[in-house]
């Protein structure tokens, strides 16, 4: 008979494996468990760690991991999204997801350069500029885009919009070249110019994190390795869930799974799911624990099909383009949302009655988060209806 996982068992797995039950000691442990921490909104990385770390002081712990120990690194990854990943996973994400994005970015930029006076070989010209920028970064150690355009003046070449674009302005290629180099794994986002909530980064050569650069892996092998790790952390799940999380095509997803020993299982909504073949044993339900997860948290965004932990709360917690806002969790499921007000208060609204124990635990978690944030004020980049209402 096919093994069936009901919603309660899936939520128990989620709570245990994603650190919503016992938690973790280090931000590196959280990133390893989840494969990656969403970093499109810079604050999400720190708040995702804060919700899962047992010791206080998540912000300095994450900063140490990113900038001192360099055990975590920001990079473009799945779904052309910026993530923070364990440094050991960089080659797999690069080969399995990011290289394909880099090819498209290069093709587009070479086409755009063909409309400028850079010579008859815009592709070769672009390679020369990239090599020059890389040398400049190796010499500096870290630099802003403006500093790099001083070292390499060709970064100031301008792209002119078509005449029919009345409101467009000429654009320097600085950000396009740097974005391409980051996608190719040559450079990485370093320490921000402002606080830990800032998205204006200095740039550093990848050698600062990986001496010699990221090893080149076979794309197919990298995708299979990512699929294995994802199923271990997020399974049981559907093929559609994996395809959504990675951004792969249907063919790429099928070939990645073909290299794994998996078992087909039933989910309580009638869908067919997959787990690793050696991961069929039940997971004992952990003691419930409250967690306040940030916008774009990797757990909340981990599956395409979310009813088993989201319930009917989607309209309040998601924006119009599918980005989830701050959420309140209890016993492996979402029971509400939260926001930070101008005075620093963490305002919470429960959308489901989980009982007195849950309410008390949520209040404690909100107080802990307020203490963690101190004088810092965090506004999610993607505002959702409930977050806007609570913060107002």
Short mmCIF file of C-alpha atoms in Angstrom, two decimals:
data_model
loop_
_atom_site.label_atom_id
_atom_site.label_comp_id
_atom_site.label_asym_id
_atom_site.label_seq_id
_atom_site.Cartn_x
_atom_site.Cartn_y
_atom_site.Cartn_z
CA UNK A 1 0.00 0.00 0.00
CA UNK A 2 1.13 3.55 -0.69
CA UNK A 3 2.10 5.40 2.47
CA UNK A 4 -0.12 8.43 3.17
CA UNK A 5 1.00 11.55 4.99
CA UNK A 6 -1.79 13.61 6.53
CA UNK A 7 -1.46 17.34 7.20
CA UNK A 8 -0.62 16.82 10.89
CA UNK A 9 2.36 14.61 10.05
CA UNK A 10 3.59 17.01 7.38
CA UNK A 11 3.37 19.86 9.86
CA UNK A 12 5.33 17.84 12.43
CA UNK A 13 8.09 17.28 9.88
CA UNK A 14 8.07 20.95 8.98
CA UNK A 15 8.35 22.03 12.62
CA UNK A 16 11.23 19.66 13.35
CA UNK A 17 13.25 20.05 10.17
CA UNK A 18 12.78 23.79 9.75
CA UNK A 19 13.72 24.67 13.30
CA UNK A 20 10.27 25.77 14.43
CA UNK A 21 10.28 23.22 17.27
CA UNK A 22 13.64 22.96 19.04
CA UNK A 23 15.47 25.63 17.04
CA UNK A 24 19.16 25.86 16.14
CA UNK A 25 22.35 27.12 17.77
CA UNK A 26 23.88 28.88 14.73
CA UNK A 27 22.59 30.67 11.63
CA UNK A 28 24.65 28.26 9.54
CA UNK A 29 22.57 25.39 10.96
CA UNK A 30 19.35 27.15 9.97
CA UNK A 31 20.60 27.78 6.43
CA UNK A 32 21.75 24.16 6.09
CA UNK A 33 18.40 22.84 7.28
CA UNK A 34 16.40 25.07 4.93
CA UNK A 35 18.97 24.96 2.05
CA UNK A 36 18.70 28.72 1.66
CA UNK A 37 17.33 31.83 3.36
CA UNK A 38 15.41 34.31 1.23
CA UNK A 39 17.41 37.52 0.82
CA UNK A 40 15.39 39.61 -1.64
CA UNK A 41 14.38 41.59 1.42
CA UNK A 42 17.65 41.88 3.40
CA UNK A 43 15.92 41.91 6.78
CA UNK A 44 14.29 38.53 6.10
CA UNK A 45 17.63 36.72 6.47
CA UNK A 46 18.20 38.09 9.95
CA UNK A 47 14.59 37.69 11.10
CA UNK A 48 14.40 34.13 9.76
CA UNK A 49 17.46 33.30 11.83
CA UNK A 50 16.14 35.14 14.89
CA UNK A 51 12.94 33.08 14.83
CA UNK A 52 14.92 29.84 14.87
CA UNK A 53 18.01 30.46 16.99
CA UNK A 54 17.98 29.40 20.60
CA UNK A 55 20.58 31.96 21.76
CA UNK A 56 19.72 35.67 21.49
CA UNK A 57 21.74 37.95 19.25
CA UNK A 58 20.75 36.72 15.79
CA UNK A 59 21.84 39.90 14.00
CA UNK A 60 25.52 39.81 15.08
CA UNK A 61 25.56 36.03 14.61
CA UNK A 62 24.38 36.32 11.00
CA UNK A 63 26.80 39.19 10.32
CA UNK A 64 29.69 37.08 11.64
CA UNK A 65 28.67 34.19 9.39
CA UNK A 66 28.36 36.45 6.34
CA UNK A 67 31.31 38.81 6.73
CA UNK A 68 33.82 37.42 9.24
CA UNK A 69 33.63 33.63 9.07
CA UNK A 70 32.21 33.76 5.52
CA UNK A 71 30.36 30.50 6.04
CA UNK A 72 27.24 32.00 4.42
CA UNK A 73 27.08 33.91 1.13
CA UNK A 74 24.46 35.93 -0.76
CA UNK A 75 23.90 34.82 -4.31
CA UNK A 76 21.35 34.74 -7.08
CA UNK A 77 19.77 31.31 -7.03
CA UNK A 78 16.46 29.54 -7.41
CA UNK A 79 13.77 31.39 -9.40
CA UNK A 80 16.28 34.17 -10.16
CA UNK A 81 15.95 35.23 -6.52
CA UNK A 82 18.67 36.38 -4.12
CA UNK A 83 19.29 33.90 -1.30
CA UNK A 84 21.78 33.40 1.50
CA UNK A 85 23.19 29.89 1.23
CA UNK A 86 25.83 27.85 3.06
CA UNK A 87 29.15 28.37 1.30
CA UNK A 88 29.44 24.64 0.60
CA UNK A 89 26.19 24.70 -1.37
CA UNK A 90 27.27 27.56 -3.66
CA UNK A 91 28.64 25.31 -6.46
CA UNK A 92 25.42 23.26 -6.59
CA UNK A 93 23.14 26.31 -6.70
CA UNK A 94 25.40 27.95 -9.27
CA UNK A 95 25.43 24.97 -11.62
CA UNK A 96 21.88 23.81 -10.92
CA UNK A 97 20.09 27.15 -11.14
CA UNK A 98 22.15 30.29 -11.62
CA UNK A 99 24.27 29.40 -14.65
CA UNK A 100 21.16 29.21 -16.83
CA UNK A 101 20.11 32.67 -15.63
CA UNK A 102 23.59 34.03 -16.40
CA UNK A 103 23.39 32.78 -19.98
CA UNK A 104 20.17 34.71 -20.54
CA UNK A 105 21.55 37.85 -18.89
CA UNK A 106 24.70 37.74 -21.04
CA UNK A 107 22.75 37.26 -24.25
CA UNK A 108 20.54 40.22 -23.45
CA UNK A 109 23.41 42.52 -22.45
CA UNK A 110 25.43 41.68 -25.56
CA UNK A 111 22.37 42.52 -27.65
CA UNK A 112 22.03 45.87 -25.90
CA UNK A 113 25.73 46.62 -26.33
CA UNK A 114 25.34 45.99 -30.02
CA UNK A 115 23.46 49.28 -30.23
CA UNK A 116 26.38 51.24 -28.73
CA UNK A 117 29.82 52.20 -30.04
CA UNK A 118 31.83 49.45 -28.30
CA UNK A 119 33.20 47.94 -31.50
CA UNK A 120 32.33 45.06 -33.81
CA UNK A 121 32.58 42.40 -31.08
CA UNK A 122 30.39 43.45 -28.13
CA UNK A 123 30.68 40.00 -26.57
CA UNK A 124 34.47 40.13 -26.53
CA UNK A 125 34.38 43.73 -25.31
CA UNK A 126 32.11 42.68 -22.41
CA UNK A 127 34.49 39.87 -21.43
CA UNK A 128 37.37 42.34 -21.30
CA UNK A 129 35.39 44.68 -19.06
CA UNK A 130 34.43 41.83 -16.71
CA UNK A 131 38.04 40.69 -16.41
CA UNK A 132 39.13 44.26 -15.65
CA UNK A 133 36.42 44.67 -12.98
CA UNK A 134 37.39 41.33 -11.43
CA UNK A 135 41.05 42.40 -11.23
CA UNK A 136 40.00 45.68 -9.62
CA UNK A 137 37.97 43.85 -6.99
CA UNK A 138 40.80 41.45 -6.24
CA UNK A 139 43.04 44.46 -5.66
CA UNK A 140 40.54 46.40 -3.56
CA UNK A 141 39.01 43.48 -1.68
CA UNK A 142 35.61 45.14 -1.67
CA UNK A 143 34.08 48.06 -3.57
CA UNK A 144 30.86 49.78 -4.55
CA UNK A 145 29.66 50.00 -8.12
CA UNK A 146 30.66 53.68 -8.22
CA UNK A 147 34.19 52.83 -7.09
CA UNK A 148 34.48 50.10 -9.70
CA UNK A 149 33.37 52.49 -12.45
CA UNK A 150 36.29 54.69 -11.43
CA UNK A 151 38.70 51.77 -11.77
CA UNK A 152 37.09 50.65 -15.04
CA UNK A 153 35.65 53.67 -16.90
CA UNK A 154 34.02 51.44 -19.51
CA UNK A 155 31.36 50.69 -16.90
CA UNK A 156 30.08 54.19 -17.62
CA UNK A 157 29.15 53.34 -21.20
CA UNK A 158 25.52 54.32 -21.61
CA UNK A 159 22.63 52.45 -23.15
CA UNK A 160 20.14 54.72 -24.86
CA UNK A 161 16.45 53.80 -24.86
CA UNK A 162 14.50 53.54 -28.12
CA UNK A 163 13.13 56.88 -29.34
CA UNK A 164 9.54 55.79 -28.67
CA UNK A 165 10.27 55.43 -24.94
CA UNK A 166 9.50 59.03 -24.03
CA UNK A 167 10.12 58.70 -20.28
CA UNK A 168 13.18 56.43 -20.34
CA UNK A 169 16.63 57.83 -19.71
CA UNK A 170 20.13 56.72 -20.77
CA UNK A 171 21.52 54.13 -18.36
CA UNK A 172 25.10 53.31 -17.42
CA UNK A 173 25.90 49.62 -17.83
CA UNK A 174 27.48 49.46 -14.36
CA UNK A 175 24.64 47.63 -12.62
CA UNK A 176 24.03 45.35 -15.62
CA UNK A 177 27.67 44.23 -15.80
CA UNK A 178 27.95 43.76 -12.05
CA UNK A 179 24.66 41.85 -11.99
CA UNK A 180 25.90 39.57 -14.76
CA UNK A 181 29.21 38.96 -12.98
CA UNK A 182 27.32 38.06 -9.80
CA UNK A 183 25.11 35.65 -11.74
CA UNK A 184 28.21 34.06 -13.25
CA UNK A 185 29.62 33.48 -9.77
CA UNK A 186 32.58 35.84 -10.21
CA UNK A 187 31.60 38.33 -7.51
CA UNK A 188 29.31 38.34 -4.48
CA UNK A 189 27.33 40.84 -2.44
CA UNK A 190 29.38 41.86 0.58
CA UNK A 191 28.62 44.06 3.56
CA UNK A 192 25.85 46.62 2.91
CA UNK A 193 26.56 50.34 2.83
CA UNK A 194 24.03 50.98 5.59
CA UNK A 195 22.63 48.80 8.37
CA UNK A 196 21.72 45.13 8.10
CA UNK A 197 18.35 46.14 6.63
CA UNK A 198 19.99 47.88 3.64
CA UNK A 199 20.02 46.45 0.11
CA UNK A 200 22.89 48.66 -1.14
CA UNK A 201 25.84 46.28 -1.11
CA UNK A 202 29.56 46.47 -1.56
CA UNK A 203 30.89 43.86 -3.95
CA UNK A 204 33.66 41.36 -3.34
CA UNK A 205 35.41 38.73 -5.46
CA UNK A 206 34.07 35.22 -4.96
CA UNK A 207 37.60 34.20 -3.96
CA UNK A 208 37.02 35.96 -0.64
CA UNK A 209 34.56 33.17 0.21
CA UNK A 210 35.83 30.35 -2.01
CA UNK A 211 39.58 30.48 -2.70
CA UNK A 212 40.03 29.65 -6.36
CA UNK A 213 36.36 30.37 -7.05
CA UNK A 214 33.39 28.03 -7.00
CA UNK A 215 34.19 24.61 -8.50
CA UNK A 216 32.33 24.00 -11.76
CA UNK A 217 29.83 21.15 -11.41
CA UNK A 218 27.84 19.25 -14.00
CA UNK A 219 24.42 20.89 -14.19
CA UNK A 220 22.49 17.62 -14.15
CA UNK A 221 24.38 16.28 -11.15
CA UNK A 222 23.93 19.60 -9.35
CA UNK A 223 20.17 19.55 -9.91
CA UNK A 224 19.90 15.99 -8.64
CA UNK A 225 21.87 16.94 -5.54
CA UNK A 226 19.63 19.95 -4.91
CA UNK A 227 16.51 17.82 -5.39
CA UNK A 228 17.82 15.30 -2.84
CA UNK A 229 18.50 17.98 -0.25
CA UNK A 230 15.18 19.70 -0.91
CA UNK A 231 13.18 16.49 -0.48
CA UNK A 232 15.03 15.77 2.77
CA UNK A 233 14.05 19.19 4.11
CA UNK A 234 10.66 19.77 2.47
CA UNK A 235 9.31 16.32 1.64
CA UNK A 236 6.83 14.84 1.26
CA UNK A 237 5.99 17.21 -1.55
CA UNK A 238 4.70 17.21 -5.07
CA UNK A 239 6.75 17.45 -8.24
CA UNK A 240 5.05 20.81 -8.80
CA UNK A 241 6.36 22.00 -5.42
CA UNK A 242 9.94 21.14 -6.38
CA UNK A 243 9.59 22.72 -9.80
CA UNK A 244 8.22 25.91 -8.27
CA UNK A 245 10.93 26.12 -5.61
CA UNK A 246 13.79 25.66 -8.06
CA UNK A 247 12.40 27.45 -11.09
CA UNK A 248 13.34 24.48 -13.29
CA UNK A 249 11.48 23.40 -16.39
CA UNK A 250 9.34 20.27 -16.28
CA UNK A 251 12.08 18.35 -18.11
CA UNK A 252 14.83 19.54 -15.78
CA UNK A 253 12.75 18.57 -12.75
CA UNK A 254 11.99 15.13 -14.16
CA UNK A 255 15.64 14.43 -14.96
CA UNK A 256 16.77 15.64 -11.53
CA UNK A 257 14.35 13.27 -9.78
CA UNK A 258 15.30 10.39 -12.06
CA UNK A 259 18.70 10.30 -10.38
CA UNK A 260 17.20 9.71 -6.95
CA UNK A 261 15.73 6.78 -5.05
CA UNK A 262 12.28 8.15 -4.20
CA UNK A 263 8.98 6.70 -3.03
CA UNK A 264 5.56 7.85 -4.18
CA UNK A 265 3.25 8.67 -1.29
CA UNK A 266 -0.25 9.97 -0.84
CA UNK A 267 -1.07 13.36 0.63
CA UNK A 268 -4.28 13.92 2.52
CA UNK A 269 -5.65 16.26 -0.14
CA UNK A 270 -5.52 13.41 -2.64
CA UNK A 271 -2.38 14.62 -4.43
CA UNK A 272 0.56 12.33 -5.19
CA UNK A 273 3.74 13.25 -3.36
CA UNK A 274 7.34 12.13 -3.22
CA UNK A 275 9.80 11.45 -0.42
CA UNK A 276 13.28 10.01 -0.44
CA UNK A 277 13.00 6.23 -0.34
CA UNK A 278 14.78 6.02 3.04
CA UNK A 279 12.64 8.76 4.62
CA UNK A 280 9.29 7.03 5.15
CA UNK A 281 9.43 6.60 8.91
CA UNK A 282 7.01 8.70 10.99
CA UNK A 283 8.35 11.80 12.73
CA UNK A 284 7.15 12.10 16.33
CA UNK A 285 5.13 15.26 16.86
CA UNK A 286 7.27 17.82 18.73
CA UNK A 287 6.13 20.04 21.56
CA UNK A 288 4.36 23.06 19.99
CA UNK A 289 6.39 26.27 19.81
CA UNK A 290 5.38 29.73 18.64
CA UNK A 291 7.43 31.45 15.93
CA UNK A 292 7.13 34.84 14.27
CA UNK A 293 8.52 34.38 10.77
CA UNK A 294 9.38 37.31 8.49
CA UNK A 295 8.10 38.20 5.07
CA UNK A 296 9.41 35.79 2.41
CA UNK A 297 10.52 33.27 5.01
CA UNK A 298 11.79 30.08 3.32
CA UNK A 299 9.34 27.89 5.23
CA UNK A 300 6.30 29.97 4.32
CA UNK A 301 7.49 30.10 0.67
CA UNK A 302 8.74 26.53 0.53
CA UNK A 303 5.90 24.87 -1.41
CA UNK A 304 3.60 25.79 -4.28
CA UNK A 305 0.71 23.99 -2.55
CA UNK A 306 0.34 25.56 0.91
CA UNK A 307 -3.16 24.76 2.19
CA UNK A 308 -1.88 22.17 4.68
CA UNK A 309 -0.06 24.83 6.71
CA UNK A 310 -1.63 28.08 5.44
CA UNK A 311 -5.32 27.25 5.66
CA UNK A 312 -7.63 30.01 4.46
CA UNK A 313 -5.40 32.89 5.50
CA UNK A 314 -3.80 33.58 2.10
CA UNK A 315 -5.74 36.77 1.18
CA UNK A 316 -4.61 38.53 4.36
CA UNK A 317 -1.01 37.34 4.29
CA UNK A 318 0.03 37.53 0.61
CA UNK A 319 0.44 40.52 -1.67
CA UNK A 320 -0.97 40.58 -5.19
CA UNK A 321 2.14 39.07 -6.76
CA UNK A 322 2.40 36.07 -4.44
CA UNK A 323 4.83 37.32 -1.78
CA UNK A 324 3.98 36.31 1.77
CA UNK A 325 4.24 38.80 4.61
CA UNK A 326 5.14 38.26 8.29
CA UNK A 327 3.39 35.22 9.76
CA UNK A 328 2.69 33.72 13.18
CA UNK A 329 3.20 29.95 13.53
CA UNK A 330 2.11 27.39 16.09
CA UNK A 331 2.48 23.63 15.89
CA UNK A 332 3.75 23.71 12.30
CA UNK A 333 0.99 25.88 10.82
CA UNK A 334 0.18 29.54 10.27
CA UNK A 335 -2.27 30.98 12.76
CA UNK A 336 -1.86 34.71 12.16
CA UNK A 337 0.36 37.61 11.15
CA UNK A 338 2.42 40.36 12.73
CA UNK A 339 3.94 43.76 12.01
CA UNK A 340 6.28 46.20 13.70
CA UNK A 341 4.82 49.60 14.54
CA UNK A 342 6.64 52.93 14.51
CA UNK A 343 7.22 52.77 18.29
CA UNK A 344 8.81 49.33 17.99
CA UNK A 345 5.82 47.35 19.26
CA UNK A 346 5.28 43.98 17.61
CA UNK A 347 1.57 43.91 16.81
CA UNK A 348 0.04 40.45 16.36
CA UNK A 349 -3.30 39.32 15.02
CA UNK A 350 -4.33 35.69 15.32
CA UNK A 351 -6.51 34.45 12.47
CA UNK A 352 -7.22 31.08 14.05
CA UNK A 353 -8.03 30.08 17.62
CA UNK A 354 -5.19 27.81 18.69
CA UNK A 355 -5.95 27.97 22.41
CA UNK A 356 -4.65 29.80 25.47
CA UNK A 357 -1.24 28.09 25.45
CA UNK A 358 -0.60 29.21 21.87
CA UNK A 359 -1.72 32.79 22.60
CA UNK A 360 0.61 33.04 25.59
CA UNK A 361 3.52 31.57 23.62
CA UNK A 362 2.95 34.02 20.76
CA UNK A 363 3.04 36.94 23.19
CA UNK A 364 6.38 35.72 24.55
CA UNK A 365 7.78 35.32 21.04
CA UNK A 366 6.64 38.86 20.14
CA UNK A 367 8.40 40.24 23.20
CA UNK A 368 11.58 38.38 22.32
CA UNK A 369 11.49 39.73 18.77
CA UNK A 370 11.00 43.30 20.01
CA UNK A 371 14.05 42.92 22.25
CA UNK A 372 16.05 41.48 19.34
CA UNK A 373 15.19 44.44 17.08
CA UNK A 374 15.82 47.14 19.67
CA UNK A 375 15.79 50.54 17.95
CA UNK A 376 15.71 49.05 14.44
CA UNK A 377 12.48 49.44 12.48
CA UNK A 378 11.69 46.89 9.78
CA UNK A 379 9.17 47.40 6.99
CA UNK A 380 8.81 44.48 4.56
CA UNK A 381 9.66 45.33 0.97
CA UNK A 382 6.42 43.65 -0.15
CA UNK A 383 3.49 44.93 1.91
CA UNK A 384 0.52 42.67 2.56
CA UNK A 385 -3.00 43.59 3.69
CA UNK A 386 -2.65 42.37 7.27
CA UNK A 387 0.86 43.81 7.72
CA UNK A 388 -0.30 47.22 6.50
CA UNK A 389 -3.31 47.13 8.81
CA UNK A 390 -1.31 46.13 11.88
CA UNK A 391 1.54 48.57 11.31
CA UNK A 392 -0.77 51.54 10.75
#
